[in-house]
Amino acid sequence: VTGVQTWQVEEEVANKKGDVTKQFVNTKLMTRQTYTLDGISGKLEGGGSITFKEEDGIDYAPTTVQLPGGERVPFLFTVKELVAKGNGGAFKPGYEFGGSFKVPSYRTGLFLDPKGRGMTTGYDQAQALIASQTGVDGQAALESEINKVFDVFDGTIEFAVSNVNAADGEIGGVFVSSQASDTDLGSKTPKKVLSKGIFYGRITKE
């Protein structure tokens, strides 16, 4: 189980001197019950190091957060196909492990935009733009809106164990995850989303 306590989005922020730098700014959650991934299971391999491979569970949640200026940022909060590794063969307070995971598109190929355009269904282009097929100037600017794509990005996550209950095989701690936001099927540049929260896990033998 992972539960997010704060979400931050990377934005360009100007200081009093007018200098612009990229910083992670706090956001407000706009969707209900989308801050927890539950029932995630997978194979845990030991030895000189520990490796966890995610295989099943509710491993994604469509989420939207709002920036201080009012802009809303949708993204797929997920840990799909996570492979997390750590040095050392036993969990203990202070043990750290992490790895990468896949971030699928927020929308599927069946989604239609307001003009009825989609990736696997719907119109190829907006009805008023039929004449633009001929390669006239301005077509390049419309290409990202017309040519829908299903983006899959890589995300990273780091865990730090703070509690261990050896008798029941339970561990808990905190995590920090970094992933891309939604691209609206290729028409927008993704933002970097930083998730910080707590996690809990139980280790069982097969």
JSON list of C-alpha atoms in Angstrom, two decimals, residues 2-206:
[
{"chain": "A", "resi": 2, "resn": "THR", "atom": "CA", "xyz": [1.29, 3.47, -0.85]},
{"chain": "A", "resi": 3, "resn": "GLY", "atom": "CA", "xyz": [-0.42, 6.67, 0.30]},
{"chain": "A", "resi": 4, "resn": "VAL", "atom": "CA", "xyz": [0.59, 10.12, -0.91]},
{"chain": "A", "resi": 5, "resn": "GLN", "atom": "CA", "xyz": [0.72, 13.02, 1.54]},
{"chain": "A", "resi": 6, "resn": "THR", "atom": "CA", "xyz": [1.95, 15.76, -0.82]},
{"chain": "A", "resi": 7, "resn": "TRP", "atom": "CA", "xyz": [2.13, 16.27, -4.59]},
{"chain": "A", "resi": 8, "resn": "GLN", "atom": "CA", "xyz": [4.43, 18.83, -6.16]},
{"chain": "A", "resi": 9, "resn": "VAL", "atom": "CA", "xyz": [4.78, 19.89, -9.82]},
{"chain": "A", "resi": 10, "resn": "GLU", "atom": "CA", "xyz": [7.90, 21.40, -11.40]},
{"chain": "A", "resi": 11, "resn": "GLU", "atom": "CA", "xyz": [7.23, 24.95, -12.59]},
{"chain": "A", "resi": 12, "resn": "GLU", "atom": "CA", "xyz": [9.22, 27.98, -13.71]},
{"chain": "A", "resi": 13, "resn": "VAL", "atom": "CA", "xyz": [9.17, 30.47, -10.82]},
{"chain": "A", "resi": 14, "resn": "ALA", "atom": "CA", "xyz": [10.42, 34.08, -10.96]},
{"chain": "A", "resi": 15, "resn": "ASN", "atom": "CA", "xyz": [11.97, 35.75, -7.91]},
{"chain": "A", "resi": 16, "resn": "LYS", "atom": "CA", "xyz": [11.83, 39.45, -6.98]},
{"chain": "A", "resi": 17, "resn": "LYS", "atom": "CA", "xyz": [14.79, 40.19, -9.26]},
{"chain": "A", "resi": 18, "resn": "GLY", "atom": "CA", "xyz": [13.01, 38.62, -12.22]},
{"chain": "A", "resi": 19, "resn": "ASP", "atom": "CA", "xyz": [15.27, 35.59, -12.41]},
{"chain": "A", "resi": 20, "resn": "VAL", "atom": "CA", "xyz": [13.39, 32.48, -13.52]},
{"chain": "A", "resi": 21, "resn": "THR", "atom": "CA", "xyz": [14.26, 29.09, -12.03]},
{"chain": "A", "resi": 22, "resn": "LYS", "atom": "CA", "xyz": [12.58, 25.68, -12.05]},
{"chain": "A", "resi": 23, "resn": "GLN", "atom": "CA", "xyz": [11.15, 24.69, -8.67]},
{"chain": "A", "resi": 24, "resn": "PHE", "atom": "CA", "xyz": [8.70, 22.12, -7.32]},
{"chain": "A", "resi": 25, "resn": "VAL", "atom": "CA", "xyz": [5.58, 23.93, -6.08]},
{"chain": "A", "resi": 26, "resn": "ASN", "atom": "CA", "xyz": [2.90, 22.52, -3.78]},
{"chain": "A", "resi": 27, "resn": "THR", "atom": "CA", "xyz": [-0.46, 21.58, -5.28]},
{"chain": "A", "resi": 28, "resn": "LYS", "atom": "CA", "xyz": [-4.03, 20.87, -4.17]},
{"chain": "A", "resi": 29, "resn": "LEU", "atom": "CA", "xyz": [-5.61, 17.46, -4.85]},
{"chain": "A", "resi": 30, "resn": "MET", "atom": "CA", "xyz": [-8.78, 17.83, -6.95]},
{"chain": "A", "resi": 31, "resn": "THR", "atom": "CA", "xyz": [-9.85, 14.17, -7.28]},
{"chain": "A", "resi": 32, "resn": "ARG", "atom": "CA", "xyz": [-11.22, 12.04, -4.44]},
{"chain": "A", "resi": 33, "resn": "GLN", "atom": "CA", "xyz": [-9.63, 8.83, -3.17]},
{"chain": "A", "resi": 34, "resn": "THR", "atom": "CA", "xyz": [-6.82, 8.88, -5.75]},
{"chain": "A", "resi": 35, "resn": "TYR", "atom": "CA", "xyz": [-3.91, 9.19, -3.34]},
{"chain": "A", "resi": 36, "resn": "THR", "atom": "CA", "xyz": [-3.60, 5.47, -2.48]},
{"chain": "A", "resi": 37, "resn": "LEU", "atom": "CA", "xyz": [-2.46, 2.43, -4.47]},
{"chain": "A", "resi": 38, "resn": "ASP", "atom": "CA", "xyz": [-3.69, -0.75, -2.78]},
{"chain": "A", "resi": 39, "resn": "GLY", "atom": "CA", "xyz": [-3.31, -4.51, -3.03]},
{"chain": "A", "resi": 40, "resn": "ILE", "atom": "CA", "xyz": [-0.05, -4.34, -4.95]},
{"chain": "A", "resi": 41, "resn": "SER", "atom": "CA", "xyz": [1.78, -7.67, -4.96]},
{"chain": "A", "resi": 42, "resn": "GLY", "atom": "CA", "xyz": [4.87, -9.14, -6.55]},
{"chain": "A", "resi": 43, "resn": "LYS", "atom": "CA", "xyz": [7.90, -11.33, -6.16]},
{"chain": "A", "resi": 44, "resn": "LEU", "atom": "CA", "xyz": [10.54, -10.48, -3.56]},
{"chain": "A", "resi": 45, "resn": "GLU", "atom": "CA", "xyz": [13.99, -11.96, -4.11]},
{"chain": "A", "resi": 46, "resn": "GLY", "atom": "CA", "xyz": [16.69, -11.95, -1.43]},
{"chain": "A", "resi": 47, "resn": "GLY", "atom": "CA", "xyz": [20.34, -12.85, -1.11]},
{"chain": "A", "resi": 48, "resn": "GLY", "atom": "CA", "xyz": [23.09, -10.24, -1.06]},
{"chain": "A", "resi": 49, "resn": "SER", "atom": "CA", "xyz": [20.52, -7.65, -2.14]},
{"chain": "A", "resi": 50, "resn": "ILE", "atom": "CA", "xyz": [16.72, -7.39, -2.17]},
{"chain": "A", "resi": 51, "resn": "THR", "atom": "CA", "xyz": [14.71, -7.03, -5.40]},
{"chain": "A", "resi": 52, "resn": "PHE", "atom": "CA", "xyz": [10.94, -6.46, -5.61]},
{"chain": "A", "resi": 53, "resn": "LYS", "atom": "CA", "xyz": [9.10, -6.90, -8.94]},
{"chain": "A", "resi": 54, "resn": "GLU", "atom": "CA", "xyz": [5.53, -5.59, -9.09]},
{"chain": "A", "resi": 55, "resn": "GLU", "atom": "CA", "xyz": [3.10, -8.02, -10.74]},
{"chain": "A", "resi": 56, "resn": "ASP", "atom": "CA", "xyz": [-0.50, -7.29, -9.73]},
{"chain": "A", "resi": 57, "resn": "GLY", "atom": "CA", "xyz": [-2.85, -5.05, -7.78]},
{"chain": "A", "resi": 58, "resn": "ILE", "atom": "CA", "xyz": [-4.53, -1.65, -8.06]},
{"chain": "A", "resi": 59, "resn": "ASP", "atom": "CA", "xyz": [-1.33, -0.08, -9.34]},
{"chain": "A", "resi": 60, "resn": "TYR", "atom": "CA", "xyz": [-2.66, 3.12, -10.92]},
{"chain": "A", "resi": 61, "resn": "ALA", "atom": "CA", "xyz": [-5.05, 5.96, -10.10]},
{"chain": "A", "resi": 62, "resn": "PRO", "atom": "CA", "xyz": [-6.08, 8.79, -12.51]},
{"chain": "A", "resi": 63, "resn": "THR", "atom": "CA", "xyz": [-5.35, 11.92, -10.49]},
{"chain": "A", "resi": 64, "resn": "THR", "atom": "CA", "xyz": [-5.64, 15.69, -10.95]},
{"chain": "A", "resi": 65, "resn": "VAL", "atom": "CA", "xyz": [-3.90, 18.37, -8.89]},
{"chain": "A", "resi": 66, "resn": "GLN", "atom": "CA", "xyz": [-4.22, 22.16, -9.06]},
{"chain": "A", "resi": 67, "resn": "LEU", "atom": "CA", "xyz": [-1.30, 24.58, -9.15]},
{"chain": "A", "resi": 68, "resn": "PRO", "atom": "CA", "xyz": [-1.34, 27.82, -7.11]},
{"chain": "A", "resi": 69, "resn": "GLY", "atom": "CA", "xyz": [-2.23, 29.79, -10.26]},
{"chain": "A", "resi": 70, "resn": "GLY", "atom": "CA", "xyz": [-5.31, 27.64, -10.92]},
{"chain": "A", "resi": 71, "resn": "GLU", "atom": "CA", "xyz": [-3.93, 25.40, -13.69]},
{"chain": "A", "resi": 72, "resn": "ARG", "atom": "CA", "xyz": [-4.96, 21.77, -13.29]},
{"chain": "A", "resi": 73, "resn": "VAL", "atom": "CA", "xyz": [-2.48, 18.99, -14.01]},
{"chain": "A", "resi": 74, "resn": "PRO", "atom": "CA", "xyz": [-3.86, 15.48, -14.69]},
{"chain": "A", "resi": 75, "resn": "PHE", "atom": "CA", "xyz": [-1.59, 12.44, -14.45]},
{"chain": "A", "resi": 76, "resn": "LEU", "atom": "CA", "xyz": [-1.72, 8.69, -13.88]},
{"chain": "A", "resi": 77, "resn": "PHE", "atom": "CA", "xyz": [-0.38, 8.03, -10.37]},
{"chain": "A", "resi": 78, "resn": "THR", "atom": "CA", "xyz": [1.18, 4.59, -10.78]},
{"chain": "A", "resi": 79, "resn": "VAL", "atom": "CA", "xyz": [3.98, 2.10, -10.09]},
{"chain": "A", "resi": 80, "resn": "LYS", "atom": "CA", "xyz": [3.28, -0.27, -13.01]},
{"chain": "A", "resi": 81, "resn": "GLU", "atom": "CA", "xyz": [6.02, -2.85, -13.67]},
{"chain": "A", "resi": 82, "resn": "LEU", "atom": "CA", "xyz": [8.09, -1.51, -10.77]},
{"chain": "A", "resi": 83, "resn": "VAL", "atom": "CA", "xyz": [11.49, -3.15, -10.25]},
{"chain": "A", "resi": 84, "resn": "ALA", "atom": "CA", "xyz": [12.97, -1.90, -6.96]},
{"chain": "A", "resi": 85, "resn": "LYS", "atom": "CA", "xyz": [16.40, -2.95, -5.68]},
{"chain": "A", "resi": 86, "resn": "GLY", "atom": "CA", "xyz": [18.35, -2.31, -2.48]},
{"chain": "A", "resi": 87, "resn": "ASN", "atom": "CA", "xyz": [21.76, -3.13, -1.05]},
{"chain": "A", "resi": 88, "resn": "GLY", "atom": "CA", "xyz": [21.73, -5.54, 1.87]},
{"chain": "A", "resi": 89, "resn": "GLY", "atom": "CA", "xyz": [19.85, -8.77, 2.38]},
{"chain": "A", "resi": 90, "resn": "ALA", "atom": "CA", "xyz": [17.47, -7.77, 5.21]},
{"chain": "A", "resi": 91, "resn": "PHE", "atom": "CA", "xyz": [14.93, -5.02, 5.86]},
{"chain": "A", "resi": 92, "resn": "LYS", "atom": "CA", "xyz": [15.75, -2.83, 8.87]},
{"chain": "A", "resi": 93, "resn": "PRO", "atom": "CA", "xyz": [15.10, 0.80, 9.87]},
{"chain": "A", "resi": 94, "resn": "GLY", "atom": "CA", "xyz": [17.10, 3.02, 7.53]},
{"chain": "A", "resi": 95, "resn": "TYR", "atom": "CA", "xyz": [17.16, 0.46, 4.67]},
{"chain": "A", "resi": 96, "resn": "GLU", "atom": "CA", "xyz": [16.70, 2.15, 1.28]},
{"chain": "A", "resi": 97, "resn": "PHE", "atom": "CA", "xyz": [15.63, 0.63, -2.03]},
{"chain": "A", "resi": 98, "resn": "GLY", "atom": "CA", "xyz": [14.20, 1.95, -5.26]},
{"chain": "A", "resi": 99, "resn": "GLY", "atom": "CA", "xyz": [13.95, 1.63, -9.01]},
{"chain": "A", "resi": 100, "resn": "SER", "atom": "CA", "xyz": [11.98, 2.50, -12.13]},
{"chain": "A", "resi": 101, "resn": "PHE", "atom": "CA", "xyz": [8.42, 1.88, -13.32]},
{"chain": "A", "resi": 102, "resn": "LYS", "atom": "CA", "xyz": [6.24, 2.56, -16.38]},
{"chain": "A", "resi": 103, "resn": "VAL", "atom": "CA", "xyz": [3.86, 5.52, -16.65]},
{"chain": "A", "resi": 104, "resn": "PRO", "atom": "CA", "xyz": [1.16, 4.79, -19.28]},
{"chain": "A", "resi": 105, "resn": "SER", "atom": "CA", "xyz": [-0.90, 7.51, -20.94]},
{"chain": "A", "resi": 106, "resn": "TYR", "atom": "CA", "xyz": [-3.58, 9.14, -18.78]},
{"chain": "A", "resi": 107, "resn": "ARG", "atom": "CA", "xyz": [-6.11, 8.55, -21.57]},
{"chain": "A", "resi": 108, "resn": "THR", "atom": "CA", "xyz": [-6.67, 5.46, -23.73]},
{"chain": "A", "resi": 109, "resn": "GLY", "atom": "CA", "xyz": [-6.93, 5.27, -27.50]},
{"chain": "A", "resi": 110, "resn": "LEU", "atom": "CA", "xyz": [-10.75, 5.31, -27.35]},
{"chain": "A", "resi": 111, "resn": "PHE", "atom": "CA", "xyz": [-10.87, 8.82, -25.86]},
{"chain": "A", "resi": 112, "resn": "LEU", "atom": "CA", "xyz": [-12.34, 11.51, -28.12]},
{"chain": "A", "resi": 113, "resn": "ASP", "atom": "CA", "xyz": [-11.36, 15.17, -27.76]},
{"chain": "A", "resi": 114, "resn": "PRO", "atom": "CA", "xyz": [-14.00, 17.97, -27.92]},
{"chain": "A", "resi": 115, "resn": "LYS", "atom": "CA", "xyz": [-13.79, 17.95, -31.73]},
{"chain": "A", "resi": 116, "resn": "GLY", "atom": "CA", "xyz": [-14.39, 14.20, -31.96]},
{"chain": "A", "resi": 117, "resn": "ARG", "atom": "CA", "xyz": [-10.79, 13.27, -32.80]},
{"chain": "A", "resi": 118, "resn": "GLY", "atom": "CA", "xyz": [-9.29, 10.09, -31.35]},
{"chain": "A", "resi": 119, "resn": "MET", "atom": "CA", "xyz": [-6.44, 7.64, -31.73]},
{"chain": "A", "resi": 120, "resn": "THR", "atom": "CA", "xyz": [-8.33, 4.42, -32.60]},
{"chain": "A", "resi": 121, "resn": "THR", "atom": "CA", "xyz": [-11.79, 5.88, -33.27]},
{"chain": "A", "resi": 122, "resn": "GLY", "atom": "CA", "xyz": [-13.43, 9.20, -34.13]},
{"chain": "A", "resi": 123, "resn": "TYR", "atom": "CA", "xyz": [-12.47, 11.72, -36.80]},
{"chain": "A", "resi": 124, "resn": "ASP", "atom": "CA", "xyz": [-8.95, 12.04, -38.19]},
{"chain": "A", "resi": 125, "resn": "GLN", "atom": "CA", "xyz": [-9.21, 15.81, -37.87]},
{"chain": "A", "resi": 126, "resn": "ALA", "atom": "CA", "xyz": [-11.68, 18.51, -36.95]},
{"chain": "A", "resi": 127, "resn": "GLN", "atom": "CA", "xyz": [-14.39, 19.00, -39.58]},
{"chain": "A", "resi": 128, "resn": "ALA", "atom": "CA", "xyz": [-13.48, 22.64, -40.22]},
{"chain": "A", "resi": 129, "resn": "LEU", "atom": "CA", "xyz": [-9.86, 21.68, -40.99]},
{"chain": "A", "resi": 130, "resn": "ILE", "atom": "CA", "xyz": [-10.41, 19.29, -43.91]},
{"chain": "A", "resi": 131, "resn": "ALA", "atom": "CA", "xyz": [-8.82, 21.72, -46.37]},
{"chain": "A", "resi": 132, "resn": "SER", "atom": "CA", "xyz": [-5.59, 21.73, -44.36]},
{"chain": "A", "resi": 133, "resn": "GLN", "atom": "CA", "xyz": [-4.76, 18.21, -45.60]},
{"chain": "A", "resi": 134, "resn": "THR", "atom": "CA", "xyz": [-3.14, 19.73, -48.67]},
{"chain": "A", "resi": 135, "resn": "GLY", "atom": "CA", "xyz": [0.00, 20.76, -46.77]},
{"chain": "A", "resi": 136, "resn": "VAL", "atom": "CA", "xyz": [-0.72, 24.48, -46.48]},
{"chain": "A", "resi": 137, "resn": "ASP", "atom": "CA", "xyz": [1.14, 26.62, -43.96]},
{"chain": "A", "resi": 138, "resn": "GLY", "atom": "CA", "xyz": [0.05, 26.03, -40.39]},
{"chain": "A", "resi": 139, "resn": "GLN", "atom": "CA", "xyz": [-0.46, 22.28, -40.70]},
{"chain": "A", "resi": 140, "resn": "ALA", "atom": "CA", "xyz": [2.59, 21.57, -38.54]},
{"chain": "A", "resi": 141, "resn": "ALA", "atom": "CA", "xyz": [1.06, 23.51, -35.66]},
{"chain": "A", "resi": 142, "resn": "LEU", "atom": "CA", "xyz": [-2.04, 21.31, -35.81]},
{"chain": "A", "resi": 143, "resn": "GLU", "atom": "CA", "xyz": [-0.19, 18.02, -36.16]},
{"chain": "A", "resi": 144, "resn": "SER", "atom": "CA", "xyz": [0.06, 17.32, -32.42]},
{"chain": "A", "resi": 145, "resn": "GLU", "atom": "CA", "xyz": [-3.69, 17.84, -32.04]},
{"chain": "A", "resi": 146, "resn": "ILE", "atom": "CA", "xyz": [-4.55, 15.60, -35.00]},
{"chain": "A", "resi": 147, "resn": "ASN", "atom": "CA", "xyz": [-1.97, 12.83, -34.58]},
{"chain": "A", "resi": 148, "resn": "LYS", "atom": "CA", "xyz": [-2.95, 11.22, -31.25]},
{"chain": "A", "resi": 149, "resn": "VAL", "atom": "CA", "xyz": [-0.30, 9.04, -29.56]},
{"chain": "A", "resi": 150, "resn": "PHE", "atom": "CA", "xyz": [-0.31, 6.76, -26.50]},
{"chain": "A", "resi": 151, "resn": "ASP", "atom": "CA", "xyz": [2.77, 7.90, -24.55]},
{"chain": "A", "resi": 152, "resn": "VAL", "atom": "CA", "xyz": [4.53, 5.62, -22.07]},
{"chain": "A", "resi": 153, "resn": "PHE", "atom": "CA", "xyz": [7.17, 7.26, -19.87]},
{"chain": "A", "resi": 154, "resn": "ASP", "atom": "CA", "xyz": [9.58, 5.98, -17.23]},
{"chain": "A", "resi": 155, "resn": "GLY", "atom": "CA", "xyz": [9.21, 7.01, -13.60]},
{"chain": "A", "resi": 156, "resn": "THR", "atom": "CA", "xyz": [11.46, 6.50, -10.58]},
{"chain": "A", "resi": 157, "resn": "ILE", "atom": "CA", "xyz": [10.72, 5.83, -6.92]},
{"chain": "A", "resi": 158, "resn": "GLU", "atom": "CA", "xyz": [12.82, 5.57, -3.75]},
{"chain": "A", "resi": 159, "resn": "PHE", "atom": "CA", "xyz": [11.69, 3.89, -0.51]},
{"chain": "A", "resi": 160, "resn": "ALA", "atom": "CA", "xyz": [13.16, 4.31, 2.98]},
{"chain": "A", "resi": 161, "resn": "VAL", "atom": "CA", "xyz": [12.15, 1.76, 5.64]},
{"chain": "A", "resi": 162, "resn": "SER", "atom": "CA", "xyz": [11.43, 3.23, 9.09]},
{"chain": "A", "resi": 163, "resn": "ASN", "atom": "CA", "xyz": [9.55, 0.39, 10.84]},
{"chain": "A", "resi": 164, "resn": "VAL", "atom": "CA", "xyz": [9.98, -3.39, 10.78]},
{"chain": "A", "resi": 165, "resn": "ASN", "atom": "CA", "xyz": [7.75, -5.98, 12.47]},
{"chain": "A", "resi": 166, "resn": "ALA", "atom": "CA", "xyz": [9.70, -9.20, 11.94]},
{"chain": "A", "resi": 167, "resn": "ALA", "atom": "CA", "xyz": [7.16, -11.37, 13.76]},
{"chain": "A", "resi": 168, "resn": "ASP", "atom": "CA", "xyz": [4.38, -10.52, 11.30]},
{"chain": "A", "resi": 169, "resn": "GLY", "atom": "CA", "xyz": [6.62, -9.85, 8.29]},
{"chain": "A", "resi": 170, "resn": "GLU", "atom": "CA", "xyz": [5.55, -6.21, 8.01]},
{"chain": "A", "resi": 171, "resn": "ILE", "atom": "CA", "xyz": [7.54, -3.16, 6.93]},
{"chain": "A", "resi": 172, "resn": "GLY", "atom": "CA", "xyz": [6.66, 0.52, 6.59]},
{"chain": "A", "resi": 173, "resn": "GLY", "atom": "CA", "xyz": [8.29, 3.81, 5.78]},
{"chain": "A", "resi": 174, "resn": "VAL", "atom": "CA", "xyz": [8.29, 6.75, 3.38]},
{"chain": "A", "resi": 175, "resn": "PHE", "atom": "CA", "xyz": [8.73, 7.11, -0.38]},
{"chain": "A", "resi": 176, "resn": "VAL", "atom": "CA", "xyz": [9.45, 9.76, -3.01]},
{"chain": "A", "resi": 177, "resn": "SER", "atom": "CA", "xyz": [8.29, 9.19, -6.60]},
{"chain": "A", "resi": 178, "resn": "SER", "atom": "CA", "xyz": [9.01, 11.20, -9.77]},
{"chain": "A", "resi": 179, "resn": "GLN", "atom": "CA", "xyz": [6.94, 10.81, -12.95]},
{"chain": "A", "resi": 180, "resn": "ALA", "atom": "CA", "xyz": [5.51, 12.65, -15.96]},
{"chain": "A", "resi": 181, "resn": "SER", "atom": "CA", "xyz": [2.06, 14.20, -16.14]},
{"chain": "A", "resi": 182, "resn": "ASP", "atom": "CA", "xyz": [-0.54, 13.74, -18.89]},
{"chain": "A", "resi": 183, "resn": "THR", "atom": "CA", "xyz": [0.29, 14.82, -22.47]},
{"chain": "A", "resi": 184, "resn": "ASP", "atom": "CA", "xyz": [-3.34, 14.83, -23.68]},
{"chain": "A", "resi": 185, "resn": "LEU", "atom": "CA", "xyz": [-2.44, 12.08, -26.18]},
{"chain": "A", "resi": 186, "resn": "GLY", "atom": "CA", "xyz": [0.67, 13.88, -27.39]},
{"chain": "A", "resi": 187, "resn": "SER", "atom": "CA", "xyz": [-0.59, 17.46, -27.76]},
{"chain": "A", "resi": 188, "resn": "LYS", "atom": "CA", "xyz": [0.96, 18.85, -24.54]},
{"chain": "A", "resi": 189, "resn": "THR", "atom": "CA", "xyz": [4.43, 18.83, -23.01]},
{"chain": "A", "resi": 190, "resn": "PRO", "atom": "CA", "xyz": [4.41, 16.71, -19.82]},
{"chain": "A", "resi": 191, "resn": "LYS", "atom": "CA", "xyz": [5.27, 18.26, -16.47]},
{"chain": "A", "resi": 192, "resn": "LYS", "atom": "CA", "xyz": [7.36, 16.53, -13.82]},
{"chain": "A", "resi": 193, "resn": "VAL", "atom": "CA", "xyz": [5.28, 15.41, -10.81]},
{"chain": "A", "resi": 194, "resn": "LEU", "atom": "CA", "xyz": [6.86, 14.65, -7.42]},
{"chain": "A", "resi": 195, "resn": "SER", "atom": "CA", "xyz": [4.89, 12.43, -5.01]},
{"chain": "A", "resi": 196, "resn": "LYS", "atom": "CA", "xyz": [5.82, 12.08, -1.34]},
{"chain": "A", "resi": 197, "resn": "GLY", "atom": "CA", "xyz": [4.07, 9.75, 1.08]},
{"chain": "A", "resi": 198, "resn": "ILE", "atom": "CA", "xyz": [4.13, 6.61, 3.22]},
{"chain": "A", "resi": 199, "resn": "PHE", "atom": "CA", "xyz": [4.11, 2.93, 2.33]},
{"chain": "A", "resi": 200, "resn": "TYR", "atom": "CA", "xyz": [3.27, -0.34, 4.07]},
{"chain": "A", "resi": 201, "resn": "GLY", "atom": "CA", "xyz": [4.00, -3.90, 3.01]},
{"chain": "A", "resi": 202, "resn": "ARG", "atom": "CA", "xyz": [3.67, -7.48, 4.24]},
{"chain": "A", "resi": 203, "resn": "ILE", "atom": "CA", "xyz": [6.07, -10.25, 3.29]},
{"chain": "A", "resi": 204, "resn": "THR", "atom": "CA", "xyz": [4.65, -13.78, 3.00]},
{"chain": "A", "resi": 205, "resn": "LYS", "atom": "CA", "xyz": [6.20, -17.06, 1.89]},
{"chain": "A", "resi": 206, "resn": "GLU", "atom": "CA", "xyz": [4.66, -18.96, -1.00]}
]
